[in-house]
Amino acid sequence: VNWRYTVSGVNLDFLKAGETITLTFSVTVTDAANATSTDLVTITINGTNDAPTSSHDTLVVKEDIARVLTLDDFGAYADAEDTPLAAVKITALETDGALQFDSGGGWADVTLDQVISRADIEAGKLRFLSDLNESGIPYTTVGFRVGDGGLFSAAQYTLTINVLPEPPTPTTYKDDVGLFRADQSTAA
């Protein structure tokens, strides 16, 4: 007798790696002469670690001011087993500005496929800094995957970074009437 058991209408993604569910069924078979035989069939379903997911995100920063990144900057993290975000892997580097990591010896540029742990992000060791006097919307993007400690997301997500310009500092000058700000009028 050949047969197959298919789970339908039930989501078993809650099973973590190493967890199992055992199902027992009473199965009766009937042959061509209408003879029957009944026996118990036990099926064990083994859980696996499902890769987490996230979403694209946008970060708004000010020109020339370093912005420390947080876990919230890496999209809407989700994991079928409710495992919290454990790490972020940088899969595409910025083309403008600097994404930097502080390993304890000062800030250094992040490298392709560098993994930054949750603890390091929460400790403020990941930042973005625009190039001096540069701004733009969008300014640059960074590719990333999220990890649950066992797997990284199958999809790559994009963090778009918008850099807002700083308002210019008013200039002043002195003439024969007195000291004026450049944006003031001398009309009488």
Short mmCIF file of C-alpha atoms in Angstrom, two decimals:
data_model
loop_
_atom_site.label_atom_id
_atom_site.label_comp_id
_atom_site.label_asym_id
_atom_site.label_seq_id
_atom_site.Cartn_x
_atom_site.Cartn_y
_atom_site.Cartn_z
CA VAL A 1 0.00 0.00 0.00
CA ASN A 2 1.42 3.34 -1.01
CA TRP A 3 0.06 6.53 0.48
CA ARG A 4 1.09 10.07 1.30
CA TYR A 5 0.15 12.45 4.14
CA THR A 6 -0.22 16.10 3.17
CA VAL A 7 -0.83 18.89 5.66
CA SER A 8 -3.38 21.32 4.28
CA GLY A 9 -5.05 24.29 5.89
CA VAL A 10 -2.65 24.22 8.85
CA ASN A 11 0.35 26.51 9.29
CA LEU A 12 3.17 24.63 11.01
CA ASP A 13 5.74 27.43 10.69
CA PHE A 14 5.59 27.97 14.46
CA LEU A 15 7.67 24.82 14.92
CA LYS A 16 11.26 25.80 15.62
CA ALA A 17 14.27 23.76 14.60
CA GLY A 18 14.41 20.69 16.87
CA GLU A 19 10.72 20.84 17.85
CA THR A 20 8.32 18.13 16.72
CA ILE A 21 4.63 17.31 16.59
CA THR A 22 3.52 13.71 16.58
CA LEU A 23 0.17 12.79 15.01
CA THR A 24 -1.43 9.37 15.33
CA PHE A 25 -4.20 8.14 13.04
CA SER A 26 -6.24 4.97 12.86
CA VAL A 27 -5.99 3.73 9.27
CA THR A 28 -8.20 1.07 7.78
CA VAL A 29 -7.46 -0.58 4.43
CA THR A 30 -9.86 -2.72 2.46
CA ASP A 31 -8.75 -5.18 -0.20
CA ALA A 32 -10.59 -6.43 -3.31
CA ALA A 33 -12.35 -9.20 -1.29
CA ASN A 34 -13.64 -6.58 1.22
CA ALA A 35 -11.28 -7.83 3.92
CA THR A 36 -10.17 -5.00 6.19
CA SER A 37 -7.23 -4.37 8.42
CA THR A 38 -6.89 -1.47 10.87
CA ASP A 39 -3.68 -0.20 12.37
CA LEU A 40 -2.29 2.95 13.96
CA VAL A 41 -0.02 5.16 11.86
CA THR A 42 2.21 7.66 13.62
CA ILE A 43 3.54 10.69 11.77
CA THR A 44 6.22 12.94 13.24
CA ILE A 45 6.61 16.44 11.81
CA ASN A 46 10.01 18.01 12.45
CA GLY A 47 10.29 21.78 12.74
CA THR A 48 12.88 23.74 10.78
CA ASN A 49 14.20 27.24 11.09
CA ASP A 50 12.34 29.43 8.61
CA ALA A 51 14.31 32.40 7.32
CA PRO A 52 13.16 35.76 8.66
CA THR A 53 11.84 38.57 6.47
CA SER A 54 11.96 42.34 6.57
CA SER A 55 11.05 45.24 4.29
CA HIS A 56 12.70 48.11 2.49
CA ASP A 57 13.17 51.19 4.67
CA THR A 58 14.08 54.87 4.40
CA LEU A 59 16.35 56.85 6.68
CA VAL A 60 16.40 60.65 6.81
CA VAL A 61 19.58 62.27 8.13
CA LYS A 62 21.02 65.77 8.28
CA GLU A 63 23.98 66.81 6.18
CA ASP A 64 27.39 66.54 7.89
CA ILE A 65 25.94 64.98 11.07
CA ALA A 66 26.64 61.32 11.90
CA ARG A 67 23.44 59.31 12.46
CA VAL A 68 23.69 56.17 14.63
CA LEU A 69 21.52 53.43 13.14
CA THR A 70 19.02 51.43 15.22
CA LEU A 71 17.27 48.09 14.71
CA ASP A 72 14.20 50.00 13.50
CA ASP A 73 16.21 51.29 10.52
CA PHE A 74 16.25 47.80 8.96
CA GLY A 75 12.61 47.46 7.93
CA ALA A 76 9.70 45.57 9.45
CA TYR A 77 11.44 42.43 10.75
CA ALA A 78 9.33 39.26 11.01
CA ASP A 79 10.15 35.66 11.86
CA ALA A 80 7.71 32.72 11.72
CA GLU A 81 9.15 31.31 14.96
CA ASP A 82 9.11 34.77 16.65
CA THR A 83 12.90 34.70 17.03
CA PRO A 84 14.15 38.26 17.50
CA LEU A 85 16.49 39.95 15.06
CA ALA A 86 20.02 38.70 15.80
CA ALA A 87 22.11 40.40 13.11
CA VAL A 88 22.15 42.42 9.91
CA LYS A 89 24.35 41.54 6.94
CA ILE A 90 25.36 44.41 4.64
CA THR A 91 24.96 43.04 1.11
CA ALA A 92 25.41 46.21 -0.96
CA LEU A 93 27.58 49.14 0.07
CA GLU A 94 26.63 52.80 -0.13
CA THR A 95 27.82 54.71 -3.18
CA ASP A 96 27.99 58.05 -1.36
CA GLY A 97 28.77 58.97 2.23
CA ALA A 98 30.11 56.44 4.71
CA LEU A 99 28.46 53.54 6.52
CA GLN A 100 30.80 52.93 9.46
CA PHE A 101 31.26 50.42 12.29
CA ASP A 102 33.09 51.00 15.57
CA SER A 103 34.91 47.80 16.52
CA GLY A 104 36.46 49.46 19.56
CA GLY A 105 39.40 50.99 17.75
CA GLY A 106 37.49 53.84 16.12
CA TRP A 107 35.11 54.19 13.21
CA ALA A 108 35.95 52.27 10.02
CA ASP A 109 34.03 51.75 6.77
CA VAL A 110 31.72 48.73 6.71
CA THR A 111 32.79 46.03 4.25
CA LEU A 112 30.65 44.03 1.83
CA ASP A 113 28.89 41.10 3.57
CA GLN A 114 29.92 42.35 7.01
CA VAL A 115 27.62 41.01 9.72
CA ILE A 116 26.69 43.43 12.50
CA SER A 117 25.15 41.86 15.60
CA ARG A 118 22.04 43.10 17.36
CA ALA A 119 24.17 43.85 20.42
CA ASP A 120 26.52 46.06 18.37
CA ILE A 121 23.62 47.94 16.76
CA GLU A 122 21.99 48.46 20.16
CA ALA A 123 25.34 49.66 21.51
CA GLY A 124 25.45 52.40 18.85
CA LYS A 125 28.35 50.94 16.86
CA LEU A 126 26.85 51.43 13.38
CA ARG A 127 26.46 54.88 11.84
CA PHE A 128 26.04 56.75 8.59
CA LEU A 129 27.73 60.04 7.72
CA SER A 130 27.24 62.02 4.51
CA ASP A 131 30.21 63.43 2.66
CA LEU A 132 31.03 66.99 3.71
CA ASN A 133 28.45 69.54 2.50
CA GLU A 134 26.53 66.99 0.44
CA SER A 135 22.81 66.26 0.49
CA GLY A 136 20.24 64.57 -1.72
CA ILE A 137 16.91 62.75 -1.85
CA PRO A 138 17.72 59.96 -2.38
CA TYR A 139 21.35 60.36 -1.42
CA THR A 140 22.42 56.69 -1.40
CA THR A 141 21.21 53.17 -0.66
CA VAL A 142 22.52 50.24 1.38
CA GLY A 143 21.55 46.60 0.76
CA PHE A 144 20.94 44.32 3.75
CA ARG A 145 19.60 40.97 4.89
CA VAL A 146 18.23 40.27 8.37
CA GLY A 147 19.22 37.23 10.44
CA ASP A 148 17.60 35.29 13.26
CA GLY A 149 20.80 33.67 14.52
CA GLY A 150 20.43 30.64 12.24
CA LEU A 151 19.48 31.98 8.82
CA PHE A 152 19.56 35.26 6.95
CA SER A 153 16.57 36.40 4.90
CA ALA A 154 16.38 34.98 1.40
CA ALA A 155 15.55 38.44 0.03
CA GLN A 156 17.85 41.43 0.06
CA TYR A 157 16.26 44.66 1.25
CA THR A 158 17.22 48.27 0.57
CA LEU A 159 17.78 51.05 3.08
CA THR A 160 17.37 54.34 1.19
CA ILE A 161 19.19 57.21 2.86
CA ASN A 162 17.96 60.76 2.27
CA VAL A 163 20.29 63.55 3.40
CA LEU A 164 18.67 66.90 4.16
CA PRO A 165 20.75 70.01 3.53
CA GLU A 166 21.66 72.27 6.39
CA PRO A 167 20.43 75.82 5.95
CA PRO A 168 23.26 78.12 5.00
CA THR A 169 24.80 80.24 7.72
CA PRO A 170 23.89 83.90 7.14
CA THR A 171 26.84 85.96 6.07
CA THR A 172 27.52 89.37 7.51
CA TYR A 173 29.42 92.30 6.15
CA LYS A 174 30.32 95.77 7.33
CA ASP A 175 29.75 98.85 5.28
CA ASP A 176 29.89 102.58 5.99
CA VAL A 177 26.44 102.51 7.67
CA GLY A 178 27.12 99.62 10.09
CA LEU A 179 27.02 95.86 10.40
CA PHE A 180 24.27 94.12 8.41
CA ARG A 181 23.23 90.53 7.79
CA ALA A 182 23.27 89.65 4.13
CA ASP A 183 19.54 88.95 4.17
CA GLN A 184 18.63 92.42 5.61
CA SER A 185 17.64 95.42 3.56
CA THR A 186 19.11 98.93 3.77
CA ALA A 187 16.06 100.58 2.20
CA ALA A 188 14.86 103.71 4.05
#
